[in-house]
Amino acid sequence: MEAHELIMLIYVFVLAIFVGFELITKVPPTLHTPLMSGSNAISGITIVGALLSAGLEEFTVSTILGLIALIFATINVVGGYLVTDRMLKMFKKK
Amino acid sequence: MQTITYIVYLVASVLFIFGIKKLGSPKTARQGNMLSSIGMLLAVVITLFDQRVLTFEYIIIGIVVGSAIGATMALKVPMTGMPQMVGLLNGFGGGASMLVAFAEYYHILNTTGPEIEVATSTTIVLSVLIGAVTFTGSLIAFGKLQGLVTGKVVRYPGQHPLNALLLIAILVAGIMVILDPGKTDLLIGIGIVSLVLGVLLVLPIGGADMPVAISLLNSYSGLAASMTGFVLQNNMLIIAGALVGASGIILTIIMCKGMNRSLMNVVLGGWETAGQGGAAAAGGSEVKGDVKSVDAEELAMIFDAAQNVIIVPGYGMAVAQAQHAVRDLMNVLESKGINVRFAIHPVAGRMPGHMNVLLAEAQVPYDKLYAMEDINDDFPNTDVVFVVGANDVVNPAARNDPSSPIYGMPILNVDYAKTVVVNKRSLNVGYAGISNELFYYPNTLMYFGDAKEAITKLVNELKEL
């Protein structure tokens, strides 16, 4: 990766942080726990990296690491979304 | 194909943003979570078409095993166990980031050799560091919340110098790997030391500070995902990770404000150390005086005569699993035409929003739950305040006693109400190790007993009236 490519990625990173701040300051305290578990599930996006490694043609150390990473990330994604949904189902107005 | 993949990644990123936006209101939150999960599904499916993905055996194994574990955990965990569940999930995210960074490192070594560009090797080192600290830090947080690791503040001599030393070692080794990416052993060393650092950073943090620790680790897990995005040069990962990172930081700031402490102070485990020496050593004026206690029958009559009641839940309610009993109390009071509301302190419980989730589980409508700043002015017009398992967040010493360690912390002004009823098992000090003068106030009544049993008894008395 060239330096200018890295800079472009940093641009995206910084702008996304601003979007995150704007969105999340609007979430009411009542939803803070589901916000945490729901955003947690999103951080399981690392699953994409795990898939790329676990699916390599040749079986190498990368494949093994990828497989473990894939299990971890899938737990994060599936567990995170399901538990968030379970919680949000309970929030009812009178 | 590559273009299609990038477009789908963009769609997924937008779905994550919309998903979080819709989490801003309880009405749309579930839909938001759904949108976000659809984004994730799209991202996963399109990645399977990537030209790099050629074998599917391991992918199928990984997804099946991970889904089974994740789904079982999500469906089995009781609502009172939510803080440790979130802690654990943070850890898996961080662990995955660390492993992906290593996998990618070996892949580059195998395909293009040890000539790795500085930008790439830098992101790999950072990804390993943040991922590893998130992984073990979260596991320790999980252990503390689950009661597997002591929930107390852990201190040992040379703690801070040791952490600083480890961090410096990681940074020096990191620079060496960046300059000479072929140094595989050194990168493994960075990983191991980072894992140790994660343990050492979270171990000193006490139970009552867990809302801060969990929020901070949440932020780290997002940063770790972003770092993986840098390693893979994937904008979607960077965006998703940055959103989570921002979310964790905002929650961390809210939690710190709720305790009137700086982030540094929490991370270094400052406050609760005093509590280990017992109440007297905790600083603050010692409280003496008479405590008035009340029984269920008498208390029922006091409630019966009230028009406005505010219930203040704390971690004790979660420990006693008393949320359903509290709901019954609300119902019986409302059936008598009494106005019942709940006041929630930002750091009540072990994670942001902990009390809200427990009460939602017990089918208490969320519009009856009020944040501190929305209800604090109403206490003087309240007939009865019922404090269930909360202590430090209602301690007037935070307002009156400059020598108290919690002086300056925003509290719920329950003592302004006509009558304050405190349900507690005993007069023991709170998690901050500070005695509570509220218990000795003339308008305070102590209702001793396990929250669940005591409240159930009270509800039965109220029904008989």
Coordinates of C-alpha atoms in Angstrom, one line a residue:
Chain A
M1 CA 0.0 0.0 0.0
E2 CA 1.3 3.4 -1.0
A3 CA 1.3 6.3 1.4
H4 CA -1.4 8.2 -0.6
E5 CA -3.6 5.1 -0.5
L6 CA -3.3 5.0 3.2
I7 CA -4.2 8.7 3.4
M8 CA -7.4 8.0 1.4
L9 CA -8.3 5.3 3.9
I10 CA -7.6 7.7 6.8
Y11 CA -10.0 10.2 5.2
V12 CA -12.8 7.6 5.2
F13 CA -12.0 6.7 8.8
V14 CA -12.1 10.3 10.1
L15 CA -15.3 11.2 8.2
A16 CA -17.0 8.0 9.4
I17 CA -16.1 8.8 13.0
F18 CA -17.9 12.2 12.6
V19 CA -21.0 10.4 11.2
G20 CA -20.8 8.0 14.2
F21 CA -20.7 10.9 16.7
E22 CA -23.6 12.6 15.0
L23 CA -25.8 9.5 15.0
I24 CA -25.0 8.2 18.4
T25 CA -25.4 11.3 20.4
K26 CA -29.1 11.1 19.4
V27 CA -29.6 7.7 20.9
P28 CA -31.6 8.0 24.2
P29 CA -30.1 6.4 27.4
T30 CA -32.9 3.9 27.5
L31 CA -31.4 2.2 24.4
H32 CA -27.8 2.3 25.4
T33 CA -27.5 -1.4 26.1
P34 CA -29.0 -2.5 22.7
L35 CA -26.9 0.2 21.1
M36 CA -23.8 -1.4 22.5
S37 CA -24.7 -4.9 21.6
G38 CA -26.0 -3.8 18.1
S39 CA -22.9 -1.8 17.4
N40 CA -20.9 -4.7 18.7
A41 CA -22.4 -6.9 16.1
I42 CA -21.4 -4.4 13.4
S43 CA -17.8 -4.6 14.7
G44 CA -18.0 -8.2 13.7
I45 CA -17.5 -7.0 10.2
T46 CA -14.0 -8.3 10.6
I47 CA -15.8 -11.5 9.4
V48 CA -15.0 -10.3 5.8
G49 CA -11.3 -10.5 6.5
A50 CA -11.7 -13.9 8.2
L51 CA -13.5 -15.2 5.1
L52 CA -10.8 -14.0 2.8
S53 CA -8.2 -15.9 4.9
A54 CA -10.2 -19.0 5.5
G55 CA -11.0 -19.4 1.9
L56 CA -7.4 -19.3 0.5
E57 CA -6.8 -22.1 -2.0
E58 CA -3.6 -23.4 -0.4
F59 CA -3.8 -24.7 3.1
T60 CA -1.3 -22.6 5.1
V61 CA -1.0 -21.1 8.5
S62 CA -3.2 -18.2 7.2
T63 CA -6.0 -20.7 6.6
I64 CA -5.9 -21.9 10.2
L65 CA -5.8 -18.4 11.6
G66 CA -8.6 -17.4 9.2
L67 CA -10.7 -20.3 10.4
I68 CA -10.4 -19.4 14.1
A69 CA -11.0 -15.7 13.2
L70 CA -14.1 -16.7 11.3
I71 CA -15.5 -18.6 14.3
F72 CA -14.8 -15.7 16.6
A73 CA -16.3 -13.1 14.1
T74 CA -19.4 -15.3 13.4
I75 CA -20.1 -15.6 17.2
N76 CA -19.7 -11.8 17.4
V77 CA -22.1 -11.2 14.4
V78 CA -24.7 -13.8 15.1
G79 CA -24.7 -13.5 18.8
G80 CA -24.7 -9.7 18.7
Y81 CA -27.6 -9.3 16.3
L82 CA -29.8 -12.0 17.9
V83 CA -29.3 -10.7 21.5
T84 CA -30.0 -7.1 20.3
D85 CA -33.2 -8.2 18.7
R86 CA -34.2 -10.1 21.8
M87 CA -33.7 -7.0 23.9
L88 CA -35.4 -4.6 21.5
K89 CA -38.5 -6.9 21.3
M90 CA -39.1 -6.1 24.9
F91 CA -39.1 -2.3 24.7
K92 CA -42.8 -1.4 24.7
K93 CA -44.7 1.8 25.2
K94 CA -47.7 1.7 27.4
Chain B
M1 CA -16.8 -8.5 -10.4
Q2 CA -14.6 -6.3 -8.3
T3 CA -16.7 -3.3 -9.1
I4 CA -19.9 -5.1 -8.0
T5 CA -18.2 -6.1 -4.8
Y6 CA -17.3 -2.5 -4.0
I7 CA -20.9 -1.3 -4.8
V8 CA -22.3 -4.0 -2.4
Y9 CA -19.8 -3.0 0.3
L10 CA -21.0 0.6 -0.1
V11 CA -24.6 -0.5 0.2
A12 CA -23.7 -2.5 3.4
S13 CA -22.0 0.6 4.8
V14 CA -25.1 2.7 4.2
L15 CA -27.3 0.0 5.8
F16 CA -25.0 0.1 8.9
I17 CA -25.4 3.9 9.1
F18 CA -29.2 3.7 8.7
G19 CA -29.3 0.9 11.2
I20 CA -27.6 2.9 13.9
K21 CA -29.7 6.0 13.0
K22 CA -32.9 4.0 13.5
L23 CA -31.6 2.8 16.9
G24 CA -32.2 6.3 18.0
S25 CA -35.8 5.6 18.9
P26 CA -37.4 2.6 20.6
K27 CA -40.1 2.5 17.8
T28 CA -37.7 2.0 15.0
A29 CA -34.8 0.4 16.8
R30 CA -35.7 -3.2 16.0
Q31 CA -36.0 -2.3 12.3
G32 CA -32.6 -0.6 12.5
N33 CA -31.0 -3.7 13.9
M34 CA -32.6 -5.7 11.1
L35 CA -31.2 -3.3 8.4
S36 CA -27.8 -3.5 9.9
S37 CA -27.9 -7.3 9.9
I38 CA -29.0 -7.3 6.3
G39 CA -25.9 -5.1 5.5
M40 CA -23.8 -7.7 7.3
L41 CA -25.4 -10.6 5.3
L42 CA -24.8 -8.7 2.0
A43 CA -21.2 -8.1 2.9
V44 CA -20.6 -11.8 3.8
V45 CA -22.3 -13.1 0.7
I46 CA -20.5 -10.9 -1.8
T47 CA -17.2 -11.7 -0.1
L48 CA -17.7 -15.3 -0.9
F49 CA -17.5 -14.4 -4.6
D50 CA -14.1 -12.7 -4.1
Q51 CA -11.4 -14.1 -6.4
R52 CA -9.3 -15.0 -3.4
V53 CA -11.9 -17.3 -1.9
L54 CA -11.4 -20.7 -3.6
T55 CA -12.1 -23.3 -1.0
F56 CA -15.2 -23.4 1.1
E57 CA -14.7 -26.3 3.6
Y58 CA -13.2 -24.1 6.3
I59 CA -15.7 -21.3 5.6
I60 CA -18.6 -23.7 6.1
I61 CA -17.1 -25.1 9.3
G62 CA -16.3 -21.6 10.7
I63 CA -19.8 -20.2 9.9
V64 CA -21.7 -23.3 11.2
V65 CA -19.6 -23.5 14.4
G66 CA -19.7 -19.7 15.0
S67 CA -23.4 -19.4 14.3
A68 CA -24.3 -22.3 16.6
I69 CA -22.2 -20.8 19.5
G70 CA -23.4 -17.3 18.9
A71 CA -27.1 -18.2 18.6
T72 CA -27.0 -20.4 21.7
M73 CA -25.3 -17.7 23.7
A74 CA -27.8 -15.0 22.5
L75 CA -30.9 -17.0 23.2
K76 CA -29.8 -18.5 26.5
V77 CA -28.3 -15.5 28.3
P78 CA -30.6 -14.1 31.0
M79 CA -31.2 -10.3 30.8
T80 CA -29.3 -9.8 34.1
G81 CA -26.3 -11.4 32.4
M82 CA -26.3 -8.8 29.5
P83 CA -23.2 -6.9 30.6
Q84 CA -21.0 -10.0 30.6
M85 CA -22.5 -11.1 27.3
V86 CA -21.6 -7.8 25.6
G87 CA -18.2 -8.0 27.2
L88 CA -17.6 -11.4 25.7
L89 CA -18.8 -10.4 22.3
N90 CA -16.5 -7.4 22.3
G91 CA -13.7 -9.9 23.0
F92 CA -14.5 -12.2 20.1
G93 CA -14.5 -9.2 17.8
G94 CA -11.1 -8.1 19.0
G95 CA -9.7 -11.6 18.8
A96 CA -10.9 -11.9 15.2
S97 CA -9.2 -8.7 14.3
M98 CA -5.9 -9.8 15.8
L99 CA -6.1 -13.2 14.0
V100 CA -7.0 -11.7 10.7
A101 CA -4.0 -9.3 10.9
F102 CA -1.7 -12.3 11.5
A103 CA -3.4 -14.3 8.7
E104 CA -3.0 -11.4 6.3
Y105 CA 0.6 -11.0 7.4
Y106 CA 1.5 -14.6 6.6
H107 CA -0.4 -14.4 3.4
I108 CA 1.6 -11.5 2.2
L109 CA 4.8 -13.2 3.3
N110 CA 3.9 -16.3 1.3
T111 CA 2.8 -14.5 -1.8
T112 CA 4.9 -11.4 -2.2
G113 CA 7.7 -12.1 0.3
P114 CA 9.0 -10.0 3.2
E115 CA 9.1 -6.7 1.2
I116 CA 6.0 -5.3 2.9
E117 CA 5.4 -1.6 2.5
V118 CA 5.5 0.6 5.6
A119 CA 1.9 1.6 5.4
T120 CA 0.8 -2.0 5.3
S121 CA 3.1 -3.3 8.1
T122 CA 2.1 -0.3 10.3
T123 CA -1.6 -1.2 10.0
I124 CA -0.8 -4.9 10.7
V125 CA 1.1 -4.0 13.9
L126 CA -1.6 -1.7 15.2
S127 CA -4.3 -4.3 14.3
V128 CA -2.5 -6.9 16.3
L129 CA -2.0 -4.6 19.3
I130 CA -5.6 -3.3 19.5
G131 CA -7.2 -6.6 18.7
A132 CA -5.2 -8.5 21.3
V133 CA -5.8 -5.9 24.1
T134 CA -9.5 -5.9 23.2
F135 CA -9.6 -9.7 23.3
T136 CA -8.0 -10.4 26.7
G137 CA -9.3 -7.2 28.3
S138 CA -12.8 -8.2 27.4
L139 CA -12.3 -11.7 28.7
I140 CA -11.2 -10.3 32.0
A141 CA -14.2 -7.9 32.1
F142 CA -16.4 -10.9 31.3
G143 CA -14.8 -12.9 34.2
K144 CA -15.3 -10.0 36.6
L145 CA -18.9 -9.6 35.7
Q146 CA -19.6 -13.3 35.8
G147 CA -17.8 -13.6 39.2
L148 CA -15.0 -15.8 37.8
V149 CA -12.4 -13.1 38.5
T150 CA -12.5 -10.9 41.5
G151 CA -14.7 -7.8 41.0
K152 CA -12.6 -5.8 43.4
V153 CA -9.9 -3.4 42.5
V154 CA -6.7 -5.3 42.1
R155 CA -3.5 -3.4 42.9
Y156 CA 0.1 -4.5 43.1
P157 CA 3.3 -2.6 43.4
G158 CA 4.8 -1.2 40.2
Q159 CA 1.5 -1.7 38.3
H160 CA 1.7 1.5 36.3
P161 CA 5.4 1.3 35.5
L162 CA 4.9 -2.3 34.4
N163 CA 2.1 -1.4 32.0
A164 CA 4.1 1.6 30.7
L165 CA 7.1 -0.7 30.2
L166 CA 5.0 -3.3 28.2
L167 CA 3.5 -0.6 26.0
I168 CA 7.0 0.9 25.3
A169 CA 8.3 -2.6 24.5
I170 CA 5.3 -3.2 22.1
L171 CA 6.0 0.2 20.4
V172 CA 9.7 -0.4 20.0
A173 CA 9.1 -4.0 18.6
G174 CA 6.4 -2.5 16.4
I175 CA 8.8 0.0 14.8
M176 CA 11.3 -2.8 14.3
V177 CA 8.7 -5.0 12.5
I178 CA 7.6 -2.0 10.4
L179 CA 11.2 -1.4 9.3
D180 CA 11.9 -5.1 8.7
P181 CA 8.6 -6.9 8.1
G182 CA 10.3 -10.3 7.8
K183 CA 10.7 -10.4 11.6
T184 CA 7.9 -12.9 12.2
D185 CA 9.0 -13.8 15.8
L186 CA 8.9 -10.2 16.8
L187 CA 5.3 -9.8 15.5
I188 CA 4.3 -12.9 17.5
G189 CA 6.0 -11.3 20.5
I190 CA 4.0 -8.1 20.0
G191 CA 0.8 -10.3 20.0
I192 CA 1.7 -12.1 23.2
V193 CA 2.7 -9.0 25.1
S194 CA -0.4 -7.2 23.9
L195 CA -2.5 -10.1 25.2
V196 CA -0.8 -9.7 28.6
L197 CA -1.3 -6.0 28.5
G198 CA -5.1 -6.4 28.0
V199 CA -5.3 -8.5 31.1
L200 CA -3.2 -6.1 33.2
L201 CA -5.3 -3.0 32.0
V202 CA -8.7 -4.4 33.0
L203 CA -7.8 -6.4 36.1
P204 CA -7.4 -3.3 38.3
I205 CA -10.8 -1.9 37.4
G206 CA -13.5 -2.5 40.1
G207 CA -17.0 -3.7 39.6
A208 CA -18.7 -0.3 39.9
D209 CA -16.5 1.0 37.2
M210 CA -17.5 -1.7 34.7
P211 CA -19.8 0.5 32.7
V212 CA -16.8 2.6 31.7
A213 CA -14.6 -0.4 31.0
I214 CA -17.3 -2.2 28.9
S215 CA -17.9 1.0 26.9
L216 CA -14.2 1.6 26.3
L217 CA -13.7 -2.0 25.2
N218 CA -16.7 -1.6 22.9
S219 CA -14.9 1.3 21.3
Y220 CA -11.7 -0.7 21.1
S221 CA -13.5 -3.5 19.3
G222 CA -14.6 -0.9 16.7
L223 CA -11.2 0.5 16.3
A224 CA -9.9 -3.1 15.9
A225 CA -12.3 -3.7 13.0
S226 CA -11.2 -0.4 11.4
M227 CA -7.6 -1.4 11.7
T228 CA -8.5 -4.7 9.9
G229 CA -10.0 -2.5 7.2
F230 CA -6.7 -0.6 6.9
V231 CA -4.9 -3.9 6.6
L232 CA -7.2 -5.2 3.9
Q233 CA -7.7 -1.7 2.3
N234 CA -11.4 -2.1 2.7
N235 CA -13.5 1.1 3.2
M236 CA -16.5 -0.8 4.5
L237 CA -14.6 -2.3 7.4
I238 CA -13.1 1.2 8.2
I239 CA -16.6 2.8 8.2
A240 CA -18.3 0.1 10.2
G241 CA -15.4 0.0 12.7
A242 CA -15.4 3.8 13.0
L243 CA -19.1 3.9 13.8
V244 CA -18.6 1.4 16.6
G245 CA -15.5 3.2 17.8
A246 CA -17.4 6.5 18.0
S247 CA -20.3 4.8 19.8
G248 CA -18.1 3.3 22.4
I249 CA -16.3 6.6 23.0
I250 CA -19.5 8.5 23.4
L251 CA -20.8 6.0 25.9
T252 CA -17.5 6.1 27.8
I253 CA -17.7 9.9 28.1
I254 CA -21.4 9.7 29.3
M255 CA -20.4 7.1 31.9
C256 CA -17.4 9.1 33.1
K257 CA -19.6 12.2 33.5
G258 CA -22.1 10.1 35.4
M259 CA -19.4 9.4 37.9
N260 CA -17.7 12.8 37.8
R261 CA -14.4 11.2 37.0
S262 CA -11.9 11.5 34.3
L263 CA -11.3 8.5 32.0
M264 CA -7.7 8.3 33.3
N265 CA -8.9 8.1 36.9
V266 CA -11.1 5.1 36.0
V267 CA -8.6 3.3 33.9
L268 CA -5.9 3.6 36.6
G269 CA -8.4 2.3 39.1
G270 CA -8.3 5.3 41.5
W271 CA -11.6 5.6 43.3
E272 CA -12.4 2.2 44.8
T273 CA -9.0 1.5 46.2
A274 CA -10.0 3.6 49.2
G275 CA -13.0 1.3 49.7
Q276 CA -10.8 -1.7 50.4
G277 CA -9.8 -0.2 53.8
G278 CA -13.5 -0.2 54.8
A279 CA -15.9 2.7 55.2
A280 CA -13.8 4.6 57.7
A281 CA -10.8 4.7 55.5
A282 CA -12.8 5.7 52.5
G283 CA -12.7 9.3 53.4
G284 CA -15.7 11.5 53.8
S285 CA -17.3 12.3 57.1
E286 CA -18.4 9.3 59.1
V287 CA -22.1 9.0 59.5
K288 CA -23.8 8.3 62.7
G289 CA -27.3 8.5 63.9
D290 CA -30.5 6.6 64.2
V291 CA -31.9 4.5 61.4
K292 CA -35.7 4.1 61.2
S293 CA -36.7 0.8 59.8
V294 CA -40.1 -0.1 58.6
D295 CA -42.0 -3.4 58.0
A296 CA -44.1 -4.4 55.0
E297 CA -47.5 -3.7 56.6
E298 CA -46.5 -0.2 57.7
L299 CA -44.9 0.5 54.3
A300 CA -48.0 -0.6 52.4
M301 CA -50.0 2.1 54.3
I302 CA -47.4 4.7 53.5
F303 CA -47.6 3.9 49.8
D304 CA -51.3 3.7 49.9
A305 CA -51.5 7.3 51.1
A306 CA -49.2 8.6 48.3
Q307 CA -50.1 10.2 45.0
N308 CA -46.7 10.4 43.4
V309 CA -44.1 7.6 43.6
I310 CA -40.7 7.4 42.0
I311 CA -38.8 4.1 42.0
V312 CA -35.0 4.3 41.8
P313 CA -33.4 0.9 40.8
G314 CA -29.7 0.1 41.1
Y315 CA -27.4 -2.9 40.6
G316 CA -28.9 -4.5 43.7
M317 CA -32.1 -5.0 41.8
A318 CA -30.2 -6.9 39.1
V319 CA -28.4 -9.1 41.7
A320 CA -31.7 -10.0 43.4
Q321 CA -33.4 -10.5 40.0
A322 CA -36.2 -8.3 41.5
Q323 CA -37.3 -6.5 38.3
H324 CA -40.5 -8.6 38.0
A325 CA -41.4 -7.9 41.7
V326 CA -40.8 -4.2 41.0
R327 CA -43.1 -4.4 38.0
D328 CA -45.8 -6.0 40.3
L329 CA -45.3 -3.1 42.7
M330 CA -45.9 -0.6 39.9
N331 CA -49.0 -2.4 38.8
V332 CA -50.6 -2.6 42.2
L333 CA -49.8 1.1 42.9
E334 CA -51.2 2.1 39.5
S335 CA -54.4 0.2 40.2
K336 CA -54.8 2.4 43.2
G337 CA -54.5 5.5 41.0
I338 CA -51.0 6.3 42.1
N339 CA -48.6 7.9 39.6
V340 CA -45.5 5.7 39.3
R341 CA -42.3 6.7 37.5
F342 CA -38.7 5.3 37.4
A343 CA -35.6 7.4 37.8
I344 CA -32.5 5.9 36.1
H345 CA -29.0 7.2 37.0
P346 CA -26.6 6.9 34.0
V347 CA -24.2 4.6 35.9
A348 CA -26.8 2.5 37.6
G349 CA -25.8 -1.2 37.0
R350 CA -22.9 -2.6 35.2
M351 CA -23.3 -1.2 31.7
P352 CA -25.0 1.8 30.0
G353 CA -28.7 1.2 30.0
H354 CA -28.6 -1.9 32.2
M355 CA -31.6 -1.0 34.3
N356 CA -33.7 0.0 31.2
V357 CA -33.2 -3.5 29.7
L358 CA -34.1 -5.3 33.0
L359 CA -37.3 -3.2 33.4
A360 CA -38.2 -3.7 29.7
E361 CA -37.8 -7.4 30.3
A362 CA -40.3 -7.1 33.2
Q363 CA -42.7 -5.3 30.8
V364 CA -42.4 -1.9 32.4
P365 CA -43.2 0.6 29.5
Y366 CA -40.1 2.5 28.6
D367 CA -42.0 5.9 28.7
K368 CA -42.1 5.4 32.5
L369 CA -38.4 5.5 32.7
Y370 CA -36.8 8.9 33.1
A371 CA -33.2 9.9 32.8
M372 CA -31.6 11.7 35.7
E373 CA -31.7 15.2 34.2
D374 CA -35.4 14.8 33.2
I375 CA -36.7 13.8 36.7
N376 CA -34.3 15.3 39.2
D377 CA -36.4 18.5 39.7
D378 CA -39.5 16.4 40.5
F379 CA -38.3 14.9 43.7
P380 CA -39.5 17.7 46.0
N381 CA -43.1 17.1 44.7
T382 CA -42.9 13.4 45.2
D383 CA -44.6 11.7 48.2
V384 CA -42.6 8.5 48.3
V385 CA -39.3 7.6 46.6
F386 CA -38.5 3.9 46.7
V387 CA -34.8 3.1 46.3
V388 CA -34.1 -0.6 45.3
G389 CA -30.5 -1.7 45.4
A390 CA -29.0 1.7 44.6
N391 CA -26.6 3.4 47.0
D392 CA -23.8 5.7 45.8
V393 CA -26.0 7.3 43.1
V394 CA -28.4 8.6 45.8
N395 CA -25.8 9.5 48.4
P396 CA -26.3 13.2 49.3
A397 CA -22.6 13.4 50.3
A398 CA -21.9 13.9 46.6
R399 CA -23.6 17.2 47.0
N400 CA -22.8 18.2 50.6
D401 CA -19.5 16.8 51.7
P402 CA -16.4 18.1 50.0
S403 CA -14.3 15.5 51.8
S404 CA -16.3 12.6 50.3
P405 CA -14.6 10.7 47.4
I406 CA -17.8 10.9 45.4
Y407 CA -18.2 14.7 46.0
G408 CA -19.3 16.4 42.8
M409 CA -20.8 13.2 41.2
P410 CA -24.2 14.0 39.8
I411 CA -26.8 12.1 42.0
L412 CA -30.6 11.6 42.0
N413 CA -31.9 14.1 44.6
V414 CA -34.1 11.5 46.3
D415 CA -33.6 13.1 49.8
Y416 CA -35.8 16.1 48.6
A417 CA -38.9 13.9 48.5
K418 CA -41.3 13.8 51.4
T419 CA -40.5 10.2 52.3
V420 CA -37.6 8.1 51.1
V421 CA -37.8 4.3 51.5
V422 CA -34.6 2.4 50.9
N423 CA -34.7 -1.3 50.3
K424 CA -31.3 -2.9 51.2
R425 CA -30.1 -6.1 52.7
S426 CA -28.1 -4.3 55.4
L427 CA -26.5 -1.0 56.2
N428 CA -23.3 -2.0 54.4
V429 CA -21.4 0.6 52.3
G430 CA -21.9 0.8 48.6
Y431 CA -19.5 -0.3 45.9
A432 CA -17.5 2.9 46.4
G433 CA -17.0 1.9 50.0
I434 CA -18.6 5.1 51.3
S435 CA -21.3 5.1 54.0
N436 CA -24.5 6.8 53.0
E437 CA -25.9 9.6 55.2
L438 CA -29.2 9.3 53.4
F439 CA -30.0 6.3 55.5
Y440 CA -29.9 8.4 58.7
Y441 CA -32.0 11.3 57.4
P442 CA -35.3 12.1 59.3
N443 CA -37.4 11.5 56.1
T444 CA -35.7 8.2 55.3
L445 CA -37.1 4.8 56.2
M446 CA -35.1 1.6 55.8
Y447 CA -36.9 -1.5 54.5
F448 CA -34.4 -4.3 55.1
G449 CA -34.5 -7.6 53.2
D450 CA -33.7 -9.3 49.9
A451 CA -35.2 -7.0 47.2
K452 CA -37.3 -9.8 45.5
E453 CA -38.8 -11.2 48.7
A454 CA -39.2 -7.8 50.4
I455 CA -41.0 -6.3 47.5
T456 CA -43.2 -9.3 46.9
K457 CA -44.3 -9.1 50.6
L458 CA -45.0 -5.4 50.1
V459 CA -47.1 -6.1 47.0
N460 CA -49.2 -8.7 48.9
E461 CA -49.7 -6.2 51.8
L462 CA -50.8 -3.5 49.3
K463 CA -53.3 -5.9 47.6
E464 CA -54.9 -6.6 51.0
L465 CA -55.4 -2.9 51.7

